[in-house]
JSON list of C-alpha atoms in Angstrom, two decimals:
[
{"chain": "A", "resi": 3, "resn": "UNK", "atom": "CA", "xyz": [-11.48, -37.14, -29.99]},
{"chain": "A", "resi": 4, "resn": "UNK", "atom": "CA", "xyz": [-9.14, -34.38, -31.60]},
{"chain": "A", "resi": 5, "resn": "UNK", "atom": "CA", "xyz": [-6.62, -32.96, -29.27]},
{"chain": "A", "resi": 6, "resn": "UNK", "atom": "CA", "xyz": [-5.70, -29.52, -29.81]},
{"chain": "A", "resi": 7, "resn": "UNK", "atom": "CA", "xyz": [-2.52, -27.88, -28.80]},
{"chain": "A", "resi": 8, "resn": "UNK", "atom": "CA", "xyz": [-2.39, -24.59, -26.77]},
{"chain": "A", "resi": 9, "resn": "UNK", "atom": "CA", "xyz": [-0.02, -22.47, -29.12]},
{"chain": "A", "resi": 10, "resn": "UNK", "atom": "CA", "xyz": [0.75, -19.42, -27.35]},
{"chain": "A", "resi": 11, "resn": "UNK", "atom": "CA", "xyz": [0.42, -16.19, -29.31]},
{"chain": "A", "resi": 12, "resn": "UNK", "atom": "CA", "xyz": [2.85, -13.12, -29.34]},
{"chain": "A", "resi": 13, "resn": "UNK", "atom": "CA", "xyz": [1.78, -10.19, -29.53]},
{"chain": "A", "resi": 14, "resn": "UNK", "atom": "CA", "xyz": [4.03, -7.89, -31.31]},
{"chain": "A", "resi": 15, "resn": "UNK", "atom": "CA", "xyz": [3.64, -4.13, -30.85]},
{"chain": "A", "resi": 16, "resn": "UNK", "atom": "CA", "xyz": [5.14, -1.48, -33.01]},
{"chain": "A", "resi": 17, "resn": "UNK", "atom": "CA", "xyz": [5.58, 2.30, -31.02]},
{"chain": "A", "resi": 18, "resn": "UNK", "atom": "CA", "xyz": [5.49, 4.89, -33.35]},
{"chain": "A", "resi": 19, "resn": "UNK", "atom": "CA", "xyz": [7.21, 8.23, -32.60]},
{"chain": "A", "resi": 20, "resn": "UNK", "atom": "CA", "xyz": [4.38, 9.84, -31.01]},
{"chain": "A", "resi": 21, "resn": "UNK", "atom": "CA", "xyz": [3.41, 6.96, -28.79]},
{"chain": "A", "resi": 22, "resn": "UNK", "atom": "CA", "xyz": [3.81, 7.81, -25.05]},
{"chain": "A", "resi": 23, "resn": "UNK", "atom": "CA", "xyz": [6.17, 5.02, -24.34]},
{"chain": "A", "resi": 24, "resn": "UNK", "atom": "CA", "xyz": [8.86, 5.92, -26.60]},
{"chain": "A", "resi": 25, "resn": "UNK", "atom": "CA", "xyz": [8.36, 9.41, -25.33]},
{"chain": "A", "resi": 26, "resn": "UNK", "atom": "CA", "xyz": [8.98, 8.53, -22.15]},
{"chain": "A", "resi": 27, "resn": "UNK", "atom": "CA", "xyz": [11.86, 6.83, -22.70]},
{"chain": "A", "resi": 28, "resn": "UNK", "atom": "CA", "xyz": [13.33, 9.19, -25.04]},
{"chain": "A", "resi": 29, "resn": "UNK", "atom": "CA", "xyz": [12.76, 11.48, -22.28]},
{"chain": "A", "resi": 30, "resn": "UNK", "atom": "CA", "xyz": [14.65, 9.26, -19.91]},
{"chain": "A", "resi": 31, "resn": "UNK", "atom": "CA", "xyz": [17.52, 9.19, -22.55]},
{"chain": "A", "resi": 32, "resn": "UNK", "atom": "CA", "xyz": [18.11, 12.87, -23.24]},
{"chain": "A", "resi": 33, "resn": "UNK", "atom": "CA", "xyz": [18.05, 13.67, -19.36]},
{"chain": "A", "resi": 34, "resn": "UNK", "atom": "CA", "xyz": [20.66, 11.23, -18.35]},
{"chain": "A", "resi": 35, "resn": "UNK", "atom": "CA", "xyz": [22.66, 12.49, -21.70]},
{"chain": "A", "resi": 36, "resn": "UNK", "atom": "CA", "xyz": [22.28, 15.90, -19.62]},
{"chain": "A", "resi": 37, "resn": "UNK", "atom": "CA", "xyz": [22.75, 14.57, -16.37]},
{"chain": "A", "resi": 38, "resn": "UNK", "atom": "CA", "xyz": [26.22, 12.70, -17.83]},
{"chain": "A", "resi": 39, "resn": "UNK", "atom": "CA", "xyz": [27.07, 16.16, -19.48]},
{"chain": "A", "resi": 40, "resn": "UNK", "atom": "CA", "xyz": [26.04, 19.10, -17.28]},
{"chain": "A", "resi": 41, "resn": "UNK", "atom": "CA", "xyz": [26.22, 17.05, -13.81]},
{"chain": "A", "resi": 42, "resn": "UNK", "atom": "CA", "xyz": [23.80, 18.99, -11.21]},
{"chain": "A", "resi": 43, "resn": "UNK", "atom": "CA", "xyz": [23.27, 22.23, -13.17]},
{"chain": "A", "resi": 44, "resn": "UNK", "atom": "CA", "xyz": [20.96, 20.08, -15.54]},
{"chain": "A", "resi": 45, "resn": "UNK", "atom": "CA", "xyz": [18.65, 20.19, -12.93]},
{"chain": "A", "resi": 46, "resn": "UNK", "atom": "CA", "xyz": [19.03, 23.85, -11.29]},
{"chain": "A", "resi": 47, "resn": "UNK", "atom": "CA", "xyz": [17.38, 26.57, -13.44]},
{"chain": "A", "resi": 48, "resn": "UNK", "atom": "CA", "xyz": [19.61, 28.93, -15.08]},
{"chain": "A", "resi": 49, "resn": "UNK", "atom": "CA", "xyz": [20.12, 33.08, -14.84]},
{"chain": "A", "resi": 50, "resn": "UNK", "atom": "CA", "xyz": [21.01, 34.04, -18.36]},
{"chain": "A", "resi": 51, "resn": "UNK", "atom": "CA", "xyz": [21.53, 37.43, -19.74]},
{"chain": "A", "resi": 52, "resn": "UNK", "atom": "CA", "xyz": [19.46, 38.27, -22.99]},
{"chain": "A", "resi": 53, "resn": "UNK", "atom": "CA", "xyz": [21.47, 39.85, -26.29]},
{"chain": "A", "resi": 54, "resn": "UNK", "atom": "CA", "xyz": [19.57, 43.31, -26.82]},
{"chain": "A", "resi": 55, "resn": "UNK", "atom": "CA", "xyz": [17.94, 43.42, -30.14]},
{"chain": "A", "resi": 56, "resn": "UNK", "atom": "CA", "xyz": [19.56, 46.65, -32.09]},
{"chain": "A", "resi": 57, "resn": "UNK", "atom": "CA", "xyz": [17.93, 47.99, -35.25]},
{"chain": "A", "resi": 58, "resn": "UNK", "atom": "CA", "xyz": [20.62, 50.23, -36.97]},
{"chain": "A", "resi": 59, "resn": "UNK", "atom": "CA", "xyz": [23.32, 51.69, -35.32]},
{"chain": "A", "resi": 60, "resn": "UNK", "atom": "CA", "xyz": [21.50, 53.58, -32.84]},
{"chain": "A", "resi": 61, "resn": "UNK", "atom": "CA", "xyz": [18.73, 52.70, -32.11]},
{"chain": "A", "resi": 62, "resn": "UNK", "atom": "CA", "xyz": [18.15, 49.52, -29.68]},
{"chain": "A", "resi": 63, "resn": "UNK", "atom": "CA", "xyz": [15.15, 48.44, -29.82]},
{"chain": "A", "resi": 64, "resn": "UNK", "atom": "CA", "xyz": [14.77, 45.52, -26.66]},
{"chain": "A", "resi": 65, "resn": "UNK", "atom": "CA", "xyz": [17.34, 46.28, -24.51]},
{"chain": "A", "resi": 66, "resn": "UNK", "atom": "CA", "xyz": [19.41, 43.27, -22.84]},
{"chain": "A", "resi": 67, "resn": "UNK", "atom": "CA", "xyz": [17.73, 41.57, -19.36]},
{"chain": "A", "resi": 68, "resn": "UNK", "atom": "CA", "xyz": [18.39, 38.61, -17.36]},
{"chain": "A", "resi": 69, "resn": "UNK", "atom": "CA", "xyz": [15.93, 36.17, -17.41]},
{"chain": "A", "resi": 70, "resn": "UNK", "atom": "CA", "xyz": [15.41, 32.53, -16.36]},
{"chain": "A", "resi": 71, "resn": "UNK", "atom": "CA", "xyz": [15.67, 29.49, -18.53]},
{"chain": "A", "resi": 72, "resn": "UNK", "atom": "CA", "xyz": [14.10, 26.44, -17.07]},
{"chain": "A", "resi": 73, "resn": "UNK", "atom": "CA", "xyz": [16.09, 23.32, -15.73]},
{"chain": "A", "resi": 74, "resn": "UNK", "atom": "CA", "xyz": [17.25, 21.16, -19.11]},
{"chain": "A", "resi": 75, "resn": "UNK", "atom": "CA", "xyz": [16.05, 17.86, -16.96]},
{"chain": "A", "resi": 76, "resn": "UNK", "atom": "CA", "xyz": [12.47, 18.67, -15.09]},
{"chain": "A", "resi": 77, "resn": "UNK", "atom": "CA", "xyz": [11.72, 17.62, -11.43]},
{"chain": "A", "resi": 78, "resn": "UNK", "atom": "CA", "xyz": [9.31, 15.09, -12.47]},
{"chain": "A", "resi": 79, "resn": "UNK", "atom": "CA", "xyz": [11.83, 12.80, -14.96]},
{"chain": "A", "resi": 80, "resn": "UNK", "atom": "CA", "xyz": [14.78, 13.60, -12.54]},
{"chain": "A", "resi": 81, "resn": "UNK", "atom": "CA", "xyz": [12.39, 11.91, -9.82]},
{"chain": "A", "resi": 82, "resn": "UNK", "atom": "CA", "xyz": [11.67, 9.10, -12.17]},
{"chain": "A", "resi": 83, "resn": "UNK", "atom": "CA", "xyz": [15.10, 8.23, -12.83]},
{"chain": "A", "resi": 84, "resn": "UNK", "atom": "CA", "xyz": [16.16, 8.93, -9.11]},
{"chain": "A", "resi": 85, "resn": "UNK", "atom": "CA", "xyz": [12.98, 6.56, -8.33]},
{"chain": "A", "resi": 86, "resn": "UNK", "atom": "CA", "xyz": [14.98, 3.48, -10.63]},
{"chain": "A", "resi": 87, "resn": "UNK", "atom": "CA", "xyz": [18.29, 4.13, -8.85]},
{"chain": "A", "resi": 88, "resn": "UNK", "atom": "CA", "xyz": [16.99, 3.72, -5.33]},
{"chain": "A", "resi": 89, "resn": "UNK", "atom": "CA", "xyz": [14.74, 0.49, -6.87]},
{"chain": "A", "resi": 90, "resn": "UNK", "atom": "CA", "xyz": [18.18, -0.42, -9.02]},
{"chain": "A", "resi": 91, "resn": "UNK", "atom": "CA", "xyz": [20.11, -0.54, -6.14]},
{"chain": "A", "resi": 92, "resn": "UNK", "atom": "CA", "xyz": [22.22, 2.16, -7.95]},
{"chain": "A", "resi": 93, "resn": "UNK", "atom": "CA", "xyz": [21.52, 5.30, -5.76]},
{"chain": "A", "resi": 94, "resn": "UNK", "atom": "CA", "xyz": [24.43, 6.68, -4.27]},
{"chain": "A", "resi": 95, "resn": "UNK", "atom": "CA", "xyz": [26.92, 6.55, -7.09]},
{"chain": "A", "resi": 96, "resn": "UNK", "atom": "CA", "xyz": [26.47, 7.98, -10.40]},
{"chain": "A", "resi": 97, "resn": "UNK", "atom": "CA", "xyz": [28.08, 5.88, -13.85]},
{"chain": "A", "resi": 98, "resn": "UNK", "atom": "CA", "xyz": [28.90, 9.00, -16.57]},
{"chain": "A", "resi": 99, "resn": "UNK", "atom": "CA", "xyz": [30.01, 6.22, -18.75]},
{"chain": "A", "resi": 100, "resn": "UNK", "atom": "CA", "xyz": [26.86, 3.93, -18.65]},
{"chain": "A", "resi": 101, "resn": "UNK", "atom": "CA", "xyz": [24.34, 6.49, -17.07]},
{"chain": "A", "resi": 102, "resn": "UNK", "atom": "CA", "xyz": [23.40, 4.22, -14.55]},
{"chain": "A", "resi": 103, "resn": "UNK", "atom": "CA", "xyz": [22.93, 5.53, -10.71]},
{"chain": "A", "resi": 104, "resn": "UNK", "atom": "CA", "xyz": [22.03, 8.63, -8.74]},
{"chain": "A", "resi": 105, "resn": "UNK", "atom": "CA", "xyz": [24.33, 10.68, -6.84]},
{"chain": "A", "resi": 106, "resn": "UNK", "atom": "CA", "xyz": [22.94, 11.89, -3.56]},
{"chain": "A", "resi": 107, "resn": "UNK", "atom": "CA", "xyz": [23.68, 15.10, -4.27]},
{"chain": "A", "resi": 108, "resn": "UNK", "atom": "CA", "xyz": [21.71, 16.08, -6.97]},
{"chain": "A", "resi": 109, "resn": "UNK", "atom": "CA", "xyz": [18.80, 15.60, -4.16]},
{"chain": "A", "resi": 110, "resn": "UNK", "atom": "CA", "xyz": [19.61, 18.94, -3.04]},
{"chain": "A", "resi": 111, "resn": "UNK", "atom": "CA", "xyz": [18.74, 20.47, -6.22]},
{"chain": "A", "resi": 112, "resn": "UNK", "atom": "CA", "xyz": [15.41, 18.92, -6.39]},
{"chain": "A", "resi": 113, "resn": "UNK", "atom": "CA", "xyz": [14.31, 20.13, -3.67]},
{"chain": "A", "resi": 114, "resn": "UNK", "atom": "CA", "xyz": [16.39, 23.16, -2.80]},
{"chain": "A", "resi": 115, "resn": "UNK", "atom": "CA", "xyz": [14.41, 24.76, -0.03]},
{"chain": "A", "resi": 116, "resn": "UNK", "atom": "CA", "xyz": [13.46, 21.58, 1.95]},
{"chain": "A", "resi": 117, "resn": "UNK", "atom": "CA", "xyz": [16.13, 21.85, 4.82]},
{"chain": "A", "resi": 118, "resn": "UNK", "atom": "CA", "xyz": [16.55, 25.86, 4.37]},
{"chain": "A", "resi": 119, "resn": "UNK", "atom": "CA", "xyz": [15.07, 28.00, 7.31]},
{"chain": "A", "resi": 120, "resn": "UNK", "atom": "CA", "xyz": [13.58, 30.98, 6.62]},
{"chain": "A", "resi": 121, "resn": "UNK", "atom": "CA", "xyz": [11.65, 34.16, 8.21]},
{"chain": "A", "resi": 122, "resn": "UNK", "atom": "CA", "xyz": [8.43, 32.43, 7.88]},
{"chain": "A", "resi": 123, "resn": "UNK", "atom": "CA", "xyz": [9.50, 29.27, 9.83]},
{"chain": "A", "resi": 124, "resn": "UNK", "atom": "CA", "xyz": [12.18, 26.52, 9.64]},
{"chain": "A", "resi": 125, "resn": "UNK", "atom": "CA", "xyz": [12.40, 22.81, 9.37]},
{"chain": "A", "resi": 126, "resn": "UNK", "atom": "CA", "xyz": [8.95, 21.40, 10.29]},
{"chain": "A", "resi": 127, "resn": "UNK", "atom": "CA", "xyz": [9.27, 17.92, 11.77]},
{"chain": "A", "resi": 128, "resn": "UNK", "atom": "CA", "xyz": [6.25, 15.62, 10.41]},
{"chain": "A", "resi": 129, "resn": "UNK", "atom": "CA", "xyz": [2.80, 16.62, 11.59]},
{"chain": "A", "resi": 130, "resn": "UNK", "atom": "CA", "xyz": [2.14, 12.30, 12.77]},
{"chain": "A", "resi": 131, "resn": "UNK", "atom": "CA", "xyz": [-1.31, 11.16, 12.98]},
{"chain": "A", "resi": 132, "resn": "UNK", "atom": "CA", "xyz": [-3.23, 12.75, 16.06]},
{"chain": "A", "resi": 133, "resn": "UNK", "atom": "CA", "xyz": [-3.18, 9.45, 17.93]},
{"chain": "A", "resi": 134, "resn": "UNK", "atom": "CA", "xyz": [0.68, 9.48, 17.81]},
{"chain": "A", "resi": 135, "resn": "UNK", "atom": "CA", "xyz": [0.80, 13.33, 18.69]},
{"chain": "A", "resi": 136, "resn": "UNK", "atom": "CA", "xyz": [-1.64, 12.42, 22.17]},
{"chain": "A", "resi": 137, "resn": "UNK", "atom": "CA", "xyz": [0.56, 9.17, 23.06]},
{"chain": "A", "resi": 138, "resn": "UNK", "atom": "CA", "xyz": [2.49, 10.48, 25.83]},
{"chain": "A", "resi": 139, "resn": "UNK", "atom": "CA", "xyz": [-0.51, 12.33, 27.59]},
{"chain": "A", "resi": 140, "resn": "UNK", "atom": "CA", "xyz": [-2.30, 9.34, 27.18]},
{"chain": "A", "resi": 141, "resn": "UNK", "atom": "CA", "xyz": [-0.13, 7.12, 28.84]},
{"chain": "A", "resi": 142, "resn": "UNK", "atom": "CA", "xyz": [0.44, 10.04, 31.88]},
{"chain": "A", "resi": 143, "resn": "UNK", "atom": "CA", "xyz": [-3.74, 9.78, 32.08]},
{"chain": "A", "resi": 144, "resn": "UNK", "atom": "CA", "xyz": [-3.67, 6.03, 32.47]},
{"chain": "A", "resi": 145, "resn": "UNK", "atom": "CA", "xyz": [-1.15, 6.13, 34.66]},
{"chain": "A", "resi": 146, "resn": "UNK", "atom": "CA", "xyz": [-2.78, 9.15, 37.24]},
{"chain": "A", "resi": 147, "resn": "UNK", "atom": "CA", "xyz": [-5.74, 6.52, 36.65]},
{"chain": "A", "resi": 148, "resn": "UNK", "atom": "CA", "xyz": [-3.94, 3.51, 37.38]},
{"chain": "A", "resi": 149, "resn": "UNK", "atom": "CA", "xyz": [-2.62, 5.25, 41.11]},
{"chain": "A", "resi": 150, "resn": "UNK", "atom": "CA", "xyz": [-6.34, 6.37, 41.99]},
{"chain": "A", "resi": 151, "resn": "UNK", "atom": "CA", "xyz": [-7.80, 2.61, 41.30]},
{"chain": "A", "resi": 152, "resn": "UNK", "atom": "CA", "xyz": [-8.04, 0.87, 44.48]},
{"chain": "A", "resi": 153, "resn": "UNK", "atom": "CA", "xyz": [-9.22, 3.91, 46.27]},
{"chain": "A", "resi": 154, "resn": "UNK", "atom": "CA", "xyz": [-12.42, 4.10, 43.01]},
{"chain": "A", "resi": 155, "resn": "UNK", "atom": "CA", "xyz": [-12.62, 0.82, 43.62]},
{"chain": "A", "resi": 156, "resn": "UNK", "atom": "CA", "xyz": [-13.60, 0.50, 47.93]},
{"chain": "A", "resi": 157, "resn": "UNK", "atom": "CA", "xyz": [-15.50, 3.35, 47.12]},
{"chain": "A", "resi": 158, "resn": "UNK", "atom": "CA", "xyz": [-17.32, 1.75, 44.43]},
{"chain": "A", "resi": 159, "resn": "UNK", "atom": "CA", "xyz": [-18.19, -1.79, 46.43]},
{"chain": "A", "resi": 160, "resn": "UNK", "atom": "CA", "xyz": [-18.87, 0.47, 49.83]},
{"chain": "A", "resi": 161, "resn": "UNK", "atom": "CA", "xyz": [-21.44, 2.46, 47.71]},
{"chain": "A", "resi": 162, "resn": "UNK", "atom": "CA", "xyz": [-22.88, -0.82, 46.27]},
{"chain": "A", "resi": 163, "resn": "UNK", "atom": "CA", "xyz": [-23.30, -2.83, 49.75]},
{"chain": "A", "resi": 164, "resn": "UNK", "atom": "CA", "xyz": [-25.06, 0.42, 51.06]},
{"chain": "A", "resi": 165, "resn": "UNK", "atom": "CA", "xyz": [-27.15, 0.21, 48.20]},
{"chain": "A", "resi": 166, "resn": "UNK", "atom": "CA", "xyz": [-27.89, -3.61, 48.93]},
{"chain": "A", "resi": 167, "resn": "UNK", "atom": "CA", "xyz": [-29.25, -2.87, 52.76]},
{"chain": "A", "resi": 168, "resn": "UNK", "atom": "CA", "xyz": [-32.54, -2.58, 53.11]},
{"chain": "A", "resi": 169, "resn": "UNK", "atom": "CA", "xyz": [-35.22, -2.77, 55.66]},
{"chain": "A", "resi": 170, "resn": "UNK", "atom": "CA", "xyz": [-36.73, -5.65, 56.82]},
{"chain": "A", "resi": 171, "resn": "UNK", "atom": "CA", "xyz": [-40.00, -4.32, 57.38]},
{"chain": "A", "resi": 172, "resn": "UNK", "atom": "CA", "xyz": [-43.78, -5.16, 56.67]},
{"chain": "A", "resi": 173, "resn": "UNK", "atom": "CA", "xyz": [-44.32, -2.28, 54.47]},
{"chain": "A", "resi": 174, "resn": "UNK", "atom": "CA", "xyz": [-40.78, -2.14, 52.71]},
{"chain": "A", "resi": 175, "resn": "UNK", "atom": "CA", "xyz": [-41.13, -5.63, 51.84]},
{"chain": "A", "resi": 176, "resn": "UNK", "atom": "CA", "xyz": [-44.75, -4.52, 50.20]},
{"chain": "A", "resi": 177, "resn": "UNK", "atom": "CA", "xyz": [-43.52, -1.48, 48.44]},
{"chain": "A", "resi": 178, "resn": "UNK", "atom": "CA", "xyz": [-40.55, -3.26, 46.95]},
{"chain": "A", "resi": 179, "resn": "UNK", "atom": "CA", "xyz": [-42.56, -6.09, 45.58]},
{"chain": "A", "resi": 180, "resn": "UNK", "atom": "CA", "xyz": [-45.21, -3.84, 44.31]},
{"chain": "A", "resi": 181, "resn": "UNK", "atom": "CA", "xyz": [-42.73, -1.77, 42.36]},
{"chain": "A", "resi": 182, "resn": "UNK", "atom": "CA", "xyz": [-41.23, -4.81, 40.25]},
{"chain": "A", "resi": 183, "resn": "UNK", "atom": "CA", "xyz": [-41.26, -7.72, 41.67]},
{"chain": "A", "resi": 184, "resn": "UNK", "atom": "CA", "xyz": [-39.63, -10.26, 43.75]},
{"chain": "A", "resi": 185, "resn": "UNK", "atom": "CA", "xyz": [-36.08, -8.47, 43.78]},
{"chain": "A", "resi": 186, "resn": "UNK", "atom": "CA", "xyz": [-37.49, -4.98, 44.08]},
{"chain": "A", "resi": 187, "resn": "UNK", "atom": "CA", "xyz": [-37.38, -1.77, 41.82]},
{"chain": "A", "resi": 188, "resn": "UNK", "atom": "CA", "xyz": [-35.55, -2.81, 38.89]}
]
C-alpha cells in the first residue's frame, strides 16, 4: 500500500483595482483619511456658495447660488467603520494618528434628527411587540379573575350536583335508559 500525504493547498488571490474588496477597503481608507482630517464635518453635508459664471465684462451668464455638496464620508461607510469600533472595542475614543476608534459624537451627525422634536411629533419610544404593549392589562384581567374564583367555582359544583339529581321513578328510569343507555342521555 502507497500512503499519500494530505498537502494542503493555498490559494492565492490577486484583487485587481476594480474588484469590490479593494474598493471597499479603499473606501474605508479615504473616509478615515477624512474623518482624521475634517473631524465631524466629513460627515455633515456642506452649504457652499457657487462662483457665477461671467462671459465678458458684463454680462453674467449663471449667476452665483448656494447649493449643497454631499457629506465627503457617506452614512453607509461611516456606519461600517462605526460598526468595527463598537466590535474593536475602540468606540468611544477616536486615534487621528492611527485612525483607529469612533468618537461618540460623530453619532449625532449620522443621524441628526433622531432625538430632535418637531411639529409633527417628538421622540417616539419603541412601538414593542403587541404582547409586551397588553402585559399590564393582562395581568389586571388575571388578577380581577383570580378574586372572582372561588365564588365561579361553588357556583360551578352547585350547578353540577343539581344537574346530578334525578328522579327515582319508574318512568324516569325508562326514559333515561332509552335515550343512551345505562348512565342516561349522554
Amino acid at each position: 500500500h502507497i500512503q499519500r500525504a494530505v498537502v494542503p493547498v493555498l490559494h492565492i488571490v490577486f484583487y485587481s483595482k476594480n474588484s469590490p474588496a479593494t474598493s471597499t477597503q479603499r473606501a474605508m481608507r479615504s473616509a478615515i483619511r477624512h474623518l482624521v482630517r475634517h473631524g465631524v464635518d466629513a460627515l455633515k453635508p456642506q452649504r457652499i456658495e457657487t462662483k457665477p459664471v461671467q462671459v465678458g465684462s458684463q454680462y453674467i451668464a449663471r449667476p452665483s447660488k448656494t447649493v449643497w455638496r454631499r457629506s465627503v464620508v457617506s452614512k453607509r461607510v461611516a456606519n461600517v467603520l462605526r460598526k468595527q469600533a463598537v466590535q474593536e472595542g475602540t468606540y468611544g475614543s477616536f486615534n487621528t494618528d492611527t485612525g483607529v476608534g469612533w468618537d461618540p459624537l460623530w453619532d449625532m451627525a449620522l443621524k441628526p434628527n433622531q432625538y430632535e422634536v418637531t411639529r409633527f411629533g417628538g421622540v417616539q419610544p419603541p412601538k414593542k411587540t403587541s404582547r409586551q404593549r397588553s402585559r399590564e392589562e393582562r395581568a389586571k384581567k388575571i388578577d380581577s379573575n383570580l378574586e372572582a374564583r372561588l365564588e365561579k367555582m361553588e357556583e360551578y359544583y352547585t350547578e353540577k350536583e343539581e344537574s346530578r339529581v334525578q328522579e327515582k321513578g319508574f318512568e324516569a328510569t325508562f326514559k333515561r335508559l332509552a335515550r343512551g343507555g345505562p348512565g342516561g342521555g349522554r
